[in-house]
Amino acid sequence: MAENSFFTDKVALVTGSSRGIGRAIALAFAGAGADVVVNHSKPDGASKRKADEVCREIEELGRKALAVPADIASKASVGEMVEAVSSWRGRLDFLVLNAAKAPFKPIEKLLEREIRQLVETNYMGNIFCIQKSLPLLEAAGGRIVFISSLGSRFYNPSYPLGSMKAAMEAVVRDCTESLAERGVFANGVCGGIVKTDSFKTLRQYMEELEHIPDELCVSPQALAEVVVFLCSPAARGIRGQTVVVDNGLSNRLYRPAWVRKPKS
Ligand SMILES: NC(=O)c1ccc[n+]([C@@H]2O[C@H](COP(=O)([O-])OP(=O)(O)OC[C@H]3O[C@@H](n4cnc5c(N)ncnc54)[C@H](OP(=O)(O)O)[C@@H]3O)[C@@H](O)[C@H]2O)c1
């Protein structure tokens, strides 16, 4: 993402940015000129190592970075994360709700603890992040961007997360209205197939994903650039929307393009 003076000295908090799409979003904000808070789930092990690595990459771009471990499913933990952001830079301009964790199995097979984890991380956790960040976002005239997926609108037998994504897209619409008078606006980015760690796991449950050609997958960077765009003044007229970024995959679902190739 090209540097843009609008982002200089501003602060982005990206939940779940130790790897995958979140990492790309964190780096895109840094590329645009913002300082970044890299949230990850655990205070040690691979989670911390990867978050520290992302912070180093951000610093190499000439920006400041702070790694903050916090499980977004815990309201107390989210509160501590936002306090850490406040003591670090005293401001928060952009909140990106990217972190997600869910089992890949049909709804009817979900155990009670899996249902609770699904809702606590992917719905309640995002709402805790919005609630706790609101005073800082309001002071900055901030923006919220939620990362959704095609599961919010299309059936996928092993993807109960889709129902949480659909609920959160409704929260985006709700928030952009209810927070407008406080100067805070929300939008979403709905990603197609992105070959991250979670994709590798989902692929084990859905063989058909193997057959989706590379040109119908989308890169983490392509999603990240739209997130940064939605936080920029150029997107000031977009409110409460979830923008699909999927390299055209959903537009072709009626007629699987990987089965019938168009004549060249
Ligand atoms: N991959 C796709 O095809 C795709 C498509 C569309 C949308 N999306 C969405 O994009 C987002 C990122 O997906 P991804 O594929 O990049 O995922 P990923 O590779 O599995 O990475 C998940 C990230 O979220 C963090 N995380 C998980 N649970 C957390 C929690 N309770 N609290 C804080 N952080 C937590 C992880 O931190 P640790 O490193 O500490 O575990 C990691 O940084 C998700 O919302 C996903 O639904 C993905």
mmCIF file of C-alpha atoms and ligand atoms in Angstrom:
data_model
loop_
_atom_site.group_PDB
_atom_site.id
_atom_site.type_symbol
_atom_site.label_atom_id
_atom_site.label_comp_id
_atom_site.label_asym_id
_atom_site.label_seq_id
_atom_site.Cartn_x
_atom_site.Cartn_y
_atom_site.Cartn_z
ATOM 1 C CA MET A 1 0.000 0.000 0.000
ATOM 2 C CA ALA A 2 1.459 3.363 -1.008
ATOM 3 C CA GLU A 3 2.243 5.796 1.786
ATOM 4 C CA ASN A 4 -0.502 8.372 2.359
ATOM 5 C CA SER A 5 0.014 11.342 4.708
ATOM 6 C CA PHE A 6 -3.542 10.832 6.051
ATOM 7 C CA PHE A 7 -2.275 7.731 7.918
ATOM 8 C CA THR A 8 0.875 9.302 9.397
ATOM 9 C CA ASP A 9 0.904 9.061 13.218
ATOM 10 C CA LYS A 10 -2.479 7.320 13.234
ATOM 11 C CA VAL A 11 -2.900 3.999 15.048
ATOM 12 C CA ALA A 12 -4.535 0.774 13.798
ATOM 13 C CA LEU A 13 -5.406 -2.180 16.019
ATOM 14 C CA VAL A 14 -5.768 -5.411 14.022
ATOM 15 C CA THR A 15 -7.102 -8.365 16.008
ATOM 16 C CA GLY A 16 -5.455 -11.692 15.130
ATOM 17 C CA SER A 17 -2.607 -10.146 13.139
ATOM 18 C CA SER A 18 0.200 -12.549 14.044
ATOM 19 C CA ARG A 19 -0.358 -14.392 10.737
ATOM 20 C CA GLY A 20 -2.554 -14.815 7.663
ATOM 21 C CA ILE A 21 -4.911 -12.050 6.561
ATOM 22 C CA GLY A 22 -4.457 -10.082 9.801
ATOM 23 C CA ARG A 23 -0.696 -9.926 9.236
ATOM 24 C CA ALA A 24 -1.246 -8.603 5.692
ATOM 25 C CA ILE A 25 -3.653 -5.953 7.042
ATOM 26 C CA ALA A 26 -1.151 -4.885 9.721
ATOM 27 C CA LEU A 27 1.596 -4.545 7.085
ATOM 28 C CA ALA A 28 -0.726 -2.658 4.705
ATOM 29 C CA PHE A 29 -1.496 -0.087 7.432
ATOM 30 C CA ALA A 30 2.221 0.258 8.134
ATOM 31 C CA GLY A 31 2.905 0.655 4.397
ATOM 32 C CA ALA A 32 0.306 3.437 4.297
ATOM 33 C CA GLY A 33 2.033 5.219 7.203
ATOM 34 C CA ALA A 34 0.150 4.132 10.335
ATOM 35 C CA ASP A 35 1.538 2.644 13.544
ATOM 36 C CA VAL A 36 0.062 -0.754 14.330
ATOM 37 C CA VAL A 37 -1.016 -2.820 17.319
ATOM 38 C CA VAL A 38 -0.574 -6.512 16.518
ATOM 39 C CA ASN A 39 -2.998 -8.581 18.586
ATOM 40 C CA HIS A 40 -2.477 -12.330 18.982
ATOM 41 C CA SER A 41 -4.175 -14.934 21.146
ATOM 42 C CA LYS A 42 -1.513 -16.264 23.553
ATOM 43 C CA PRO A 43 1.285 -14.585 25.560
ATOM 44 C CA ASP A 44 3.899 -17.207 24.606
ATOM 45 C CA GLY A 45 4.941 -19.878 22.077
ATOM 46 C CA ALA A 46 4.347 -19.596 18.319
ATOM 47 C CA SER A 47 1.600 -17.005 18.853
ATOM 48 C CA LYS A 48 4.040 -14.539 20.481
ATOM 49 C CA ARG A 49 6.932 -15.415 18.145
ATOM 50 C CA LYS A 50 4.845 -14.711 15.048
ATOM 51 C CA ALA A 51 3.418 -11.475 16.469
ATOM 52 C CA ASP A 52 6.958 -10.279 17.328
ATOM 53 C CA GLU A 53 8.022 -11.114 13.763
ATOM 54 C CA VAL A 54 5.167 -9.004 12.328
ATOM 55 C CA CYS A 55 6.187 -6.132 14.648
ATOM 56 C CA ARG A 56 9.749 -6.347 13.299
ATOM 57 C CA GLU A 57 8.427 -6.195 9.713
ATOM 58 C CA ILE A 58 6.360 -3.107 10.592
ATOM 59 C CA GLU A 59 9.381 -1.429 12.201
ATOM 60 C CA GLU A 60 11.428 -2.177 9.077
ATOM 61 C CA LEU A 61 8.829 -0.088 7.200
ATOM 62 C CA GLY A 62 9.683 2.796 9.559
ATOM 63 C CA ARG A 63 6.544 2.578 11.738
ATOM 64 C CA LYS A 64 5.976 1.801 15.395
ATOM 65 C CA ALA A 65 4.484 -1.548 16.407
ATOM 66 C CA LEU A 66 3.188 -3.069 19.615
ATOM 67 C CA ALA A 67 2.346 -6.753 20.089
ATOM 68 C CA VAL A 68 -0.504 -7.348 22.552
ATOM 69 C CA PRO A 69 -1.622 -10.848 23.538
ATOM 70 C CA ALA A 70 -5.354 -10.967 24.267
ATOM 71 C CA ASP A 71 -8.045 -13.567 23.792
ATOM 72 C CA ILE A 72 -10.858 -11.496 22.266
ATOM 73 C CA ALA A 73 -13.414 -13.915 23.753
ATOM 74 C CA SER A 74 -12.552 -12.516 27.194
ATOM 75 C CA LYS A 75 -13.992 -9.092 27.962
ATOM 76 C CA ALA A 76 -11.334 -8.485 30.651
ATOM 77 C CA SER A 77 -8.555 -9.431 28.254
ATOM 78 C CA VAL A 78 -9.937 -7.062 25.570
ATOM 79 C CA GLY A 79 -10.139 -4.300 28.212
ATOM 80 C CA GLU A 80 -6.458 -4.802 29.063
ATOM 81 C CA MET A 81 -5.546 -4.766 25.357
ATOM 82 C CA VAL A 82 -7.284 -1.432 24.808
ATOM 83 C CA GLU A 83 -5.609 -0.021 27.956
ATOM 84 C CA ALA A 84 -2.259 -1.103 26.489
ATOM 85 C CA VAL A 85 -3.098 0.730 23.233
ATOM 86 C CA SER A 86 -4.098 3.820 25.197
ATOM 87 C CA SER A 87 -0.895 3.906 27.275
ATOM 88 C CA TRP A 88 1.246 3.217 24.185
ATOM 89 C CA ARG A 89 0.043 5.979 21.858
ATOM 90 C CA GLY A 90 -2.999 7.490 23.601
ATOM 91 C CA ARG A 91 -5.128 7.076 20.499
ATOM 92 C CA LEU A 92 -6.858 4.553 18.263
ATOM 93 C CA ASP A 93 -8.011 5.493 14.765
ATOM 94 C CA PHE A 94 -8.797 2.128 13.135
ATOM 95 C CA LEU A 95 -10.131 -1.064 14.669
ATOM 96 C CA VAL A 96 -9.988 -4.111 12.390
ATOM 97 C CA LEU A 97 -12.010 -7.082 13.635
ATOM 98 C CA ASN A 98 -10.081 -9.882 11.956
ATOM 99 C CA ALA A 99 -9.456 -12.596 14.611
ATOM 100 C CA ALA A 100 -11.589 -15.717 14.261
ATOM 101 C CA LYS A 101 -11.511 -19.290 15.466
ATOM 102 C CA ALA A 102 -14.064 -22.006 14.789
ATOM 103 C CA PRO A 103 -14.464 -25.745 14.362
ATOM 104 C CA PHE A 104 -15.014 -26.999 10.822
ATOM 105 C CA LYS A 105 -17.978 -29.384 11.116
ATOM 106 C CA PRO A 106 -21.716 -29.416 10.365
ATOM 107 C CA ILE A 107 -24.000 -27.533 12.777
ATOM 108 C CA GLU A 108 -25.726 -30.753 13.915
ATOM 109 C CA LYS A 109 -22.408 -32.236 15.082
ATOM 110 C CA LEU A 110 -21.227 -29.264 17.150
ATOM 111 C CA LEU A 111 -20.523 -30.010 20.824
ATOM 112 C CA GLU A 112 -21.853 -27.549 23.381
ATOM 113 C CA ARG A 113 -18.368 -26.196 24.128
ATOM 114 C CA GLU A 114 -17.764 -25.678 20.380
ATOM 115 C CA ILE A 115 -20.994 -23.703 20.010
ATOM 116 C CA ARG A 116 -19.971 -21.551 22.970
ATOM 117 C CA GLN A 117 -16.499 -20.966 21.512
ATOM 118 C CA LEU A 118 -18.030 -20.099 18.130
ATOM 119 C CA VAL A 119 -20.255 -17.412 19.628
ATOM 120 C CA GLU A 120 -17.850 -16.194 22.321
ATOM 121 C CA THR A 121 -14.919 -15.628 19.941
ATOM 122 C CA ASN A 122 -16.585 -14.671 16.694
ATOM 123 C CA TYR A 123 -19.575 -12.648 17.884
ATOM 124 C CA MET A 124 -19.185 -11.609 21.520
ATOM 125 C CA GLY A 125 -15.413 -11.090 21.153
ATOM 126 C CA ASN A 126 -15.892 -8.640 18.293
ATOM 127 C CA ILE A 127 -18.542 -6.761 20.242
ATOM 128 C CA PHE A 128 -16.225 -6.552 23.305
ATOM 129 C CA CYS A 129 -13.568 -5.045 21.005
ATOM 130 C CA ILE A 130 -16.040 -2.439 19.678
ATOM 131 C CA GLN A 131 -17.331 -1.546 23.156
ATOM 132 C CA LYS A 132 -13.910 -1.232 24.786
ATOM 133 C CA SER A 133 -12.367 0.703 21.864
ATOM 134 C CA LEU A 134 -15.254 3.127 21.491
ATOM 135 C CA PRO A 135 -13.956 5.986 23.698
ATOM 136 C CA LEU A 136 -10.630 6.041 21.789
ATOM 137 C CA LEU A 137 -12.326 5.645 18.397
ATOM 138 C CA GLU A 138 -14.770 8.435 19.211
ATOM 139 C CA ALA A 139 -11.945 10.792 20.199
ATOM 140 C CA ALA A 140 -10.226 10.063 16.857
ATOM 141 C CA GLY A 141 -13.311 9.995 14.585
ATOM 142 C CA GLY A 142 -12.314 6.392 13.975
ATOM 143 C CA ARG A 143 -13.285 3.587 11.642
ATOM 144 C CA ILE A 144 -14.166 -0.062 12.271
ATOM 145 C CA VAL A 145 -13.659 -2.743 9.609
ATOM 146 C CA PHE A 146 -14.943 -6.284 10.109
ATOM 147 C CA ILE A 147 -13.454 -9.204 8.132
ATOM 148 C CA SER A 148 -16.222 -11.444 6.879
ATOM 149 C CA SER A 149 -16.266 -14.411 4.530
ATOM 150 C CA LEU A 150 -18.474 -15.893 1.804
ATOM 151 C CA GLY A 151 -19.864 -18.277 4.451
ATOM 152 C CA SER A 152 -22.008 -15.303 5.574
ATOM 153 C CA ARG A 153 -24.105 -15.710 2.424
ATOM 154 C CA PHE A 154 -23.473 -19.176 0.926
ATOM 155 C CA TYR A 155 -24.025 -22.643 2.380
ATOM 156 C CA ASN A 156 -20.924 -24.560 3.357
ATOM 157 C CA PRO A 157 -21.509 -27.850 5.211
ATOM 158 C CA SER A 158 -18.393 -27.623 7.412
ATOM 159 C CA TYR A 159 -18.398 -23.924 8.168
ATOM 160 C CA PRO A 160 -20.609 -22.946 11.126
ATOM 161 C CA LEU A 161 -18.508 -19.754 11.330
ATOM 162 C CA GLY A 162 -20.608 -18.499 8.389
ATOM 163 C CA SER A 163 -23.564 -17.830 10.700
ATOM 164 C CA MET A 164 -21.356 -15.670 12.963
ATOM 165 C CA LYS A 165 -20.076 -13.772 9.912
ATOM 166 C CA ALA A 166 -23.678 -13.094 8.836
ATOM 167 C CA ALA A 167 -24.510 -11.862 12.349
ATOM 168 C CA MET A 168 -21.449 -9.596 12.349
ATOM 169 C CA GLU A 169 -22.361 -8.124 8.946
ATOM 170 C CA ALA A 170 -25.640 -7.105 10.620
ATOM 171 C CA VAL A 171 -23.646 -5.645 13.534
ATOM 172 C CA VAL A 172 -21.650 -3.581 10.990
ATOM 173 C CA ARG A 173 -24.897 -2.117 9.613
ATOM 174 C CA ASP A 174 -26.220 -1.542 13.118
ATOM 175 C CA CYS A 175 -23.016 0.091 14.415
ATOM 176 C CA THR A 176 -22.596 2.446 11.530
ATOM 177 C CA GLU A 177 -26.043 3.912 12.337
ATOM 178 C CA SER A 178 -25.846 3.786 16.115
ATOM 179 C CA LEU A 179 -22.294 5.189 16.315
ATOM 180 C CA ALA A 180 -22.654 7.809 13.566
ATOM 181 C CA GLU A 181 -23.459 10.589 16.005
ATOM 182 C CA ARG A 182 -20.177 9.775 17.781
ATOM 183 C CA GLY A 183 -18.304 10.087 14.474
ATOM 184 C CA VAL A 184 -17.419 6.388 14.231
ATOM 185 C CA PHE A 185 -18.315 4.392 11.100
ATOM 186 C CA ALA A 186 -18.149 0.682 10.332
ATOM 187 C CA ASN A 187 -17.774 -1.342 7.160
ATOM 188 C CA GLY A 188 -16.843 -4.918 6.329
ATOM 189 C CA VAL A 189 -14.687 -6.774 3.828
ATOM 190 C CA CYS A 190 -15.956 -10.197 2.797
ATOM 191 C CA GLY A 191 -13.060 -12.299 1.567
ATOM 192 C CA GLY A 192 -13.229 -15.206 -0.855
ATOM 193 C CA ILE A 193 -10.802 -18.122 -0.611
ATOM 194 C CA VAL A 194 -7.479 -17.053 0.918
ATOM 195 C CA LYS A 195 -4.759 -19.682 1.274
ATOM 196 C CA THR A 196 -3.878 -19.161 4.952
ATOM 197 C CA ASP A 197 -3.435 -21.645 7.849
ATOM 198 C CA SER A 198 -7.211 -21.782 8.407
ATOM 199 C CA PHE A 199 -7.783 -22.540 4.715
ATOM 200 C CA LYS A 200 -5.375 -25.493 4.987
ATOM 201 C CA THR A 201 -7.506 -26.885 7.836
ATOM 202 C CA LEU A 202 -10.844 -26.272 6.046
ATOM 203 C CA ARG A 203 -9.465 -28.012 2.938
ATOM 204 C CA GLN A 204 -9.159 -31.248 4.942
ATOM 205 C CA TYR A 205 -12.960 -31.200 5.454
ATOM 206 C CA MET A 206 -13.974 -30.019 1.975
ATOM 207 C CA GLU A 207 -12.200 -31.833 -0.819
ATOM 208 C CA GLU A 208 -13.875 -29.668 -3.476
ATOM 209 C CA LEU A 209 -11.789 -26.697 -2.329
ATOM 210 C CA GLU A 210 -8.791 -28.490 -3.871
ATOM 211 C CA HIS A 211 -10.324 -27.925 -7.301
ATOM 212 C CA ILE A 212 -10.730 -24.172 -7.071
ATOM 213 C CA PRO A 213 -8.128 -22.751 -9.429
ATOM 214 C CA ASP A 214 -5.607 -20.258 -8.126
ATOM 215 C CA GLU A 215 -7.052 -17.416 -10.179
ATOM 216 C CA LEU A 216 -10.286 -17.665 -8.168
ATOM 217 C CA CYS A 217 -8.428 -17.388 -4.852
ATOM 218 C CA VAL A 218 -7.637 -13.987 -3.437
ATOM 219 C CA SER A 219 -4.396 -12.879 -1.804
ATOM 220 C CA PRO A 220 -4.266 -11.591 1.782
ATOM 221 C CA GLN A 221 -2.741 -8.383 0.356
ATOM 222 C CA ALA A 222 -5.735 -7.782 -1.943
ATOM 223 C CA LEU A 223 -8.060 -7.930 1.077
ATOM 224 C CA ALA A 224 -5.721 -5.797 3.160
ATOM 225 C CA GLU A 225 -5.636 -3.013 0.584
ATOM 226 C CA VAL A 226 -9.434 -2.769 0.610
ATOM 227 C CA VAL A 227 -9.401 -2.581 4.428
ATOM 228 C CA VAL A 228 -6.969 0.352 4.329
ATOM 229 C CA PHE A 229 -9.003 1.981 1.536
ATOM 230 C CA LEU A 230 -12.161 1.752 3.708
ATOM 231 C CA CYS A 231 -10.275 3.647 6.432
ATOM 232 C CA SER A 232 -9.125 6.368 4.034
ATOM 233 C CA PRO A 233 -10.909 9.632 3.203
ATOM 234 C CA ALA A 234 -11.595 8.258 -0.319
ATOM 235 C CA ALA A 235 -14.117 5.840 1.273
ATOM 236 C CA ARG A 236 -15.946 8.531 3.276
ATOM 237 C CA GLY A 237 -19.206 7.814 1.407
ATOM 238 C CA ILE A 238 -19.200 4.078 2.207
ATOM 239 C CA ARG A 239 -21.006 3.269 5.458
ATOM 240 C CA GLY A 240 -22.413 0.055 6.891
ATOM 241 C CA GLN A 241 -21.442 -1.944 3.791
ATOM 242 C CA THR A 242 -19.615 -5.241 3.446
ATOM 243 C CA VAL A 243 -17.551 -5.251 0.262
ATOM 244 C CA VAL A 244 -16.894 -8.635 -1.382
ATOM 245 C CA VAL A 245 -13.247 -9.177 -2.393
ATOM 246 C CA ASP A 246 -13.069 -12.656 -3.919
ATOM 247 C CA ASN A 247 -11.477 -12.404 -7.388
ATOM 248 C CA GLY A 248 -14.968 -12.991 -8.840
ATOM 249 C CA LEU A 249 -15.488 -16.414 -7.214
ATOM 250 C CA SER A 250 -19.024 -15.759 -5.901
ATOM 251 C CA ASN A 251 -20.071 -14.286 -9.233
ATOM 252 C CA ARG A 252 -19.336 -17.653 -10.837
ATOM 253 C CA LEU A 253 -20.929 -19.941 -8.245
ATOM 254 C CA TYR A 254 -23.992 -20.579 -10.408
ATOM 255 C CA ARG A 255 -21.727 -22.338 -12.928
ATOM 256 C CA PRO A 256 -18.504 -23.647 -11.462
ATOM 257 C CA ALA A 257 -15.836 -22.005 -13.552
ATOM 258 C CA TRP A 258 -13.288 -24.653 -12.630
ATOM 259 C CA VAL A 259 -15.498 -27.271 -14.338
ATOM 260 C CA ARG A 260 -16.499 -25.325 -17.488
ATOM 261 C CA LYS A 261 -13.803 -23.037 -18.755
ATOM 262 C CA PRO A 262 -15.003 -20.068 -20.821
ATOM 263 C CA LYS A 263 -13.850 -20.102 -24.484
ATOM 264 C CA SER A 264 -10.752 -17.996 -24.841
HETATM 265 N N1 LIG B 1 -8.641 -17.899 4.931
HETATM 266 C C1 LIG B 1 -9.741 -17.640 4.243
HETATM 267 O O1 LIG B 1 -10.016 -18.256 3.186
HETATM 268 C C2 LIG B 1 -10.644 -16.521 4.689
HETATM 269 C C3 LIG B 1 -11.575 -16.035 3.774
HETATM 270 C C4 LIG B 1 -12.416 -14.988 4.148
HETATM 271 C C5 LIG B 1 -12.342 -14.463 5.422
HETATM 272 N N2 LIG B 1 -11.457 -14.974 6.308
HETATM 273 C C6 LIG B 1 -11.441 -14.369 7.645
HETATM 274 O O2 LIG B 1 -10.234 -13.628 7.780
HETATM 275 C C7 LIG B 1 -9.837 -13.630 9.142
HETATM 276 C C8 LIG B 1 -8.426 -14.162 9.265
HETATM 277 O O3 LIG B 1 -8.403 -15.464 8.709
HETATM 278 P P1 LIG B 1 -7.042 -16.261 8.461
HETATM 279 O O4 LIG B 1 -7.357 -17.286 7.460
HETATM 280 O O5 LIG B 1 -5.938 -15.301 8.255
HETATM 281 O O6 LIG B 1 -6.890 -16.972 9.894
HETATM 282 P P2 LIG B 1 -5.629 -17.711 10.538
HETATM 283 O O7 LIG B 1 -4.537 -17.860 9.562
HETATM 284 O O8 LIG B 1 -6.203 -18.900 11.219
HETATM 285 O O9 LIG B 1 -5.160 -16.648 11.665
HETATM 286 C C9 LIG B 1 -6.035 -16.359 12.713
HETATM 287 C C10 LIG B 1 -5.499 -15.205 13.526
HETATM 288 O O10 LIG B 1 -6.467 -14.909 14.565
HETATM 289 C C11 LIG B 1 -5.834 -15.027 15.831
HETATM 290 N N3 LIG B 1 -6.802 -15.501 16.817
HETATM 291 C C12 LIG B 1 -7.522 -16.655 16.800
HETATM 292 N N4 LIG B 1 -8.328 -16.697 17.874
HETATM 293 C C13 LIG B 1 -8.099 -15.560 18.585
HETATM 294 C C14 LIG B 1 -8.607 -15.041 19.791
HETATM 295 N N5 LIG B 1 -9.525 -15.707 20.502
HETATM 296 N N6 LIG B 1 -8.146 -13.844 20.234
HETATM 297 C C15 LIG B 1 -7.212 -13.163 19.522
HETATM 298 N N7 LIG B 1 -6.687 -13.598 18.372
HETATM 299 C C16 LIG B 1 -7.129 -14.799 17.910
HETATM 300 C C17 LIG B 1 -4.657 -15.964 15.622
HETATM 301 O O11 LIG B 1 -3.686 -15.697 16.621
HETATM 302 P P3 LIG B 1 -2.598 -16.831 17.106
HETATM 303 O O12 LIG B 1 -1.466 -16.750 16.118
HETATM 304 O O13 LIG B 1 -2.247 -16.370 18.453
HETATM 305 O O14 LIG B 1 -3.315 -18.146 17.067
HETATM 306 C C18 LIG B 1 -4.198 -15.528 14.230
HETATM 307 O O15 LIG B 1 -3.440 -14.338 14.305
HETATM 308 C C19 LIG B 1 -10.882 -14.466 9.888
HETATM 309 O O16 LIG B 1 -11.880 -13.618 10.389
HETATM 310 C C20 LIG B 1 -11.435 -15.352 8.789
HETATM 311 O O17 LIG B 1 -12.730 -15.822 9.083
HETATM 312 C C21 LIG B 1 -10.605 -15.980 5.974
#
